Amino acid sequence: MAEERRGSWFGFGFCGFGQALGSGRGRQVTSPEPLRAAGTDAEVCSVSASWSYTAFLSRERSGPIPPGPAPTCPRLLLSWLPAPAGAGQVQLSGSARGAAEGCRDAWASETLLVVLRDGRGPGAGAELQAWAPGSALCGEPLWAQTVVPEAQREDREDGEGDGTRARPLPLLPGARAYVSPLSPLYRPLAPELRARRLELGTEHALLLDEAGQVYSWGGGRHGQLGHGTLEAEPEPRLLEALQGLPMAEVAAGGWHSVCVSETGDVYTWGWNESGQLALPTRSLAEDRETVTGETTGLSGHGPGVTGTTGDEGGAPASCIALQPFPALLDLPLGSDAVKASCGSRHTAVVTRAGELYTWGWGKYGQLGHGDTTSRDWPCRVEYFVDKQLQAVAVSCGPWNTYVYAVQRETS
Amino acid sequence: MAEDSNRDTLPGMGPLQEALRALLPRTKEELKLDLSENVHRSVLILLQQATNLFYEGRRSECLQTTEALLDYSWEKLNTGVWRDVDKDWRRVYSFSCLLKTMCLCETPGDATTVAAALKVCDMGLLMGAAILGDILSKVAAILQTHLLSGKRPAQGPAQEQPGIKKARNGHTSIPDTRSEEAVPRLHCPSLQYFRKHYLVPQRPVILEGVADHWPCMKKWSLEYIQEIAGCRTVPVEVGSRYTDEDWSQRLMTVNEFISRYILNEPKDIGYLAQHQLFDQIPELKQDIGVPDYCCLGDGEEEEITINAWFGPPGTVSPLHQDPQQNFLVQVLGRKYIRLYSPQESEALYPHDTHLLHNTSQVGPSMTFQLLPHPTPFLESRQMASLAFFRSTWRILTWRSSPGLLRPHSCPASCLLEKSCSSRLNIGIMCKPWT
């Protein structure tokens, strides 16, 4: 019985470098497949995927799963599951191989693998290391820095019950700085920002603070900053459109942004060229056979600058190429979202009821619907429904998606 | 060899593959790009893999690998400002286009396959950077030759020749240009005279008789363009003006452009504007010349850029300023041009904000990034000199180059362009000076 309630990871999308993604058959997987576990005792607790490789962070389970019904809400569920103890192992799969012990967190990018490791020696502070992915975590890192002990203590105190850090990479413990795959690696953050979560897109950054406010900065040519212009912002700037609405999650895609409010609403903004904002996009409208626009599950869009308007060529009247302000998205059946993650040009959202919705670019199967079609509306991944699996967490690589799901109680 | 008469198979598919293969080195070791460290190790792995698969004849696997390379490098091309994109990513993109084109042509196919291959090739030419001795241009030439040899003449409905007599009086009115301030006209002045009286003092002028002998003046027509370049993919600006919200850039073949935006009562304005068409399609370059006056510039001859402008009546380029000197030759149709001199710069207001232009989608996996004109943009408030050109005249007009751009003023002369009342508008602009 206990084993049935154990969670496990599933993957789908691009695996052209042989990165572990389900069966790893071929170069892409279009439907979710369970990840083959490295060993039964070690449990993968977080996944960070870059384009050509994935970093798995796994830990030993500290104890058996408690009896009784599992909570249904994913957030509660994570704290109910026994917390993995201590630091774990990072394993790389794909164009980068290798493993390392004593790791608390890992963050993968094409140019850099960033790892937060336990300090060497007793009482030593944790160490932040940046490695070349091809180094297989052997030899010396490209760059290393000891984490200030106060910051580390803060970090542990704020952590969620599941053992994942409250402030995952690329945000550093203490939230005074973050790592970037581009030089300079180490980037300080103003302490008054009180960052809780930081996400990096291709040209921009999103920050969620303790009060649930969202900040953005960096390049803005695709509207991904959400301030209503296409101008770049050199410093973190508060998203005024969302001021006063406490957010629970932020996620940054290649050129788009998503956030989830405490009450379960989803907001999207930025580039919509493949429908990654779940707004109608011209390329898909032209591909579709029907003349009238698709409006499944979409309503209540926020203010925004529309792209092409009134095109009689067969495309619907309001296709949107760029959305420079946050737009409110309604999930089908009025579902509440709890988690979100973005790939390069796609979006994935987990609902309170444990369903997974995906939309955007689908050419490599990263939407998980069994095909390679892109979609510009939120679409439920039926695999989890069919298998009685409750989605709990999601983590997107640029062209793929990893989902952590738990078997549902059969009533 | 096609047995099936229903298939529109081109003659001589064997020679096509031979001709294409002849462009490539014989061994895979020789097909290499020298790339900097900025290109990720993982991409180098895929490039190697794709090359190996191609030389091993594993076509469908090669296509899969090159597709991933195309998509990844396309993302790099869309990161940051276009001019800052590392040239190596553009070369990776070109290389991927090359391999994909080769793979598509490997197996005998019909005209559709070759046209699709040419489209991929054009994407590499438009967005990539030259590789392996500009191999994509050579590939395009071979593919085009094969497509043309298989074509029957006069396909589709007969198109009428656009001529001055058939000019529609459309929605655009022709401004009155009887003014003493019209731009002066000279017939073939000497280089020295031109330099002394117009180049140095930065004054505009119309030079007559200079391009009369260019082959394009006799040869060019819609049918001719379609024949020579119909299947080539080009960037088209859709929308009335590029300062409008619904303006976008799309990629389409020349045939599609003509069919949708020139003929058949177009619903939108589509403009093939400021595109280096003659680099992409050398067959058209043979029909034009370069004015001798261009050699008076400071730059090298290689730095002369030649752009083409091809559109229906009613296309407007809002007031703007070019960083280079220009010669404009109008081949077909009429164009109305208004010039403002530096002295009038006080009356011209640049836009406060960045241009809010929408990057558009041009297909499942492409977009076009080039901004057609440098910022800022200017709105006119005061009329100064007007110029109006008839299609029978060969026009050369010329603007001075700007000095430093100060906010809210413009130290050099500016240009408003408006074409009107003729069926077709084809012009060439040579930019000799940097």
Coordinates of C-alpha atoms in Angstrom, one line a residue, chain A residues 14 16-17 27-28 51-52 95-96 110-111 133-134 202-203 221-222 229-231 255 271-274 281-284 286 305-309 311-313 320-322 344-345 361 363-364 399, chain B residues 40-43 45-46 49 53 61 64-65 67-69 71-72 74-76 78-82 245-246 248-250 260 267-268 353-365 367 369:
Chain A
F14 CA 12.8 16.2 -26.5
G16 CA 17.7 14.0 -28.7
F17 CA 20.8 13.7 -26.5
R27 CA 14.6 11.6 -29.9
Q28 CA 11.3 12.6 -28.5
W51 CA 18.3 21.6 -23.6
S52 CA 20.8 18.8 -24.0
S95 CA 25.1 15.3 -23.3
A96 CA 26.5 15.7 -19.9
E110 CA 23.9 24.7 -21.6
T111 CA 26.9 26.7 -20.5
P133 CA 28.6 20.6 -18.1
G134 CA 31.1 18.5 -20.0
T202 CA 16.4 33.7 -22.2
E203 CA 16.6 37.5 -21.9
R221 CA 11.3 43.1 -26.8
H222 CA 8.7 40.4 -26.7
T229 CA 6.2 48.3 -23.2
L230 CA 8.9 46.6 -25.2
E231 CA 11.6 48.5 -23.4
W255 CA 10.4 34.8 -23.9
W271 CA 5.7 36.2 -26.7
N272 CA 2.8 34.1 -28.0
E273 CA 4.2 32.9 -31.3
S274 CA 3.4 29.2 -30.5
T281 CA -1.9 32.9 -32.3
R282 CA -1.9 33.4 -36.0
S283 CA 0.3 30.6 -37.0
L284 CA -1.9 28.0 -35.4
E286 CA -3.9 29.5 -40.1
V305 CA -1.8 45.3 -27.1
T306 CA -3.1 43.0 -29.8
G307 CA -0.9 42.0 -32.7
T308 CA -2.7 41.6 -36.0
T309 CA -6.3 42.8 -36.0
D311 CA -7.4 40.0 -40.9
E312 CA -9.9 38.7 -43.4
G313 CA -7.5 36.1 -44.7
I320 CA -2.0 38.0 -30.4
A321 CA 1.7 37.9 -31.2
L322 CA 2.8 39.8 -28.1
S344 CA 11.4 27.7 -24.0
R345 CA 8.0 28.1 -25.8
W361 CA 4.9 24.7 -28.7
K363 CA 6.8 20.0 -31.9
Y364 CA 8.9 17.7 -29.7
W399 CA 11.9 21.5 -24.9
Chain B
H40 CA 27.7 25.1 -27.1
R41 CA 29.5 21.8 -27.0
S42 CA 26.1 20.1 -27.3
V43 CA 25.4 21.9 -30.6
I45 CA 27.9 17.2 -31.0
L46 CA 24.7 17.5 -33.0
Q49 CA 26.1 13.7 -35.8
L53 CA 24.2 10.7 -40.8
E61 CA 17.6 10.4 -39.0
Q64 CA 15.6 14.7 -37.4
T65 CA 18.9 15.9 -36.1
E67 CA 15.5 19.9 -37.4
A68 CA 16.7 20.1 -33.7
L69 CA 19.6 22.2 -34.9
D71 CA 15.0 25.0 -34.0
Y72 CA 17.8 25.6 -31.5
W74 CA 16.5 29.8 -34.6
E75 CA 16.0 30.4 -30.9
K76 CA 19.5 31.9 -30.7
N78 CA 15.7 35.4 -31.7
T79 CA 17.7 36.2 -28.6
G80 CA 18.6 39.8 -28.1
V81 CA 18.9 42.4 -30.8
W82 CA 19.5 41.0 -34.3
E245 CA 0.0 48.5 -34.6
D246 CA -1.1 45.9 -37.1
S248 CA 3.9 42.8 -39.4
Q249 CA 6.6 41.1 -41.4
R250 CA 6.0 37.7 -43.0
R260 CA -2.0 38.1 -52.6
K267 CA -7.4 43.1 -48.9
D268 CA -4.2 44.2 -47.1
T353 CA 9.0 56.1 -27.6
H354 CA 10.5 53.1 -29.2
L355 CA 8.7 51.8 -32.1
L356 CA 6.0 49.3 -30.9
H357 CA 6.3 46.9 -33.7
N358 CA 5.0 43.4 -33.5
T359 CA 7.3 40.7 -34.3
S360 CA 5.2 38.5 -36.4
Q361 CA 4.9 34.9 -37.2
V362 CA 5.7 33.7 -40.6
G363 CA 5.1 30.0 -40.3
P364 CA 5.5 27.3 -37.8
S365 CA 9.1 28.0 -37.0
T367 CA 10.2 34.9 -37.8
Q369 CA 13.7 40.3 -37.1

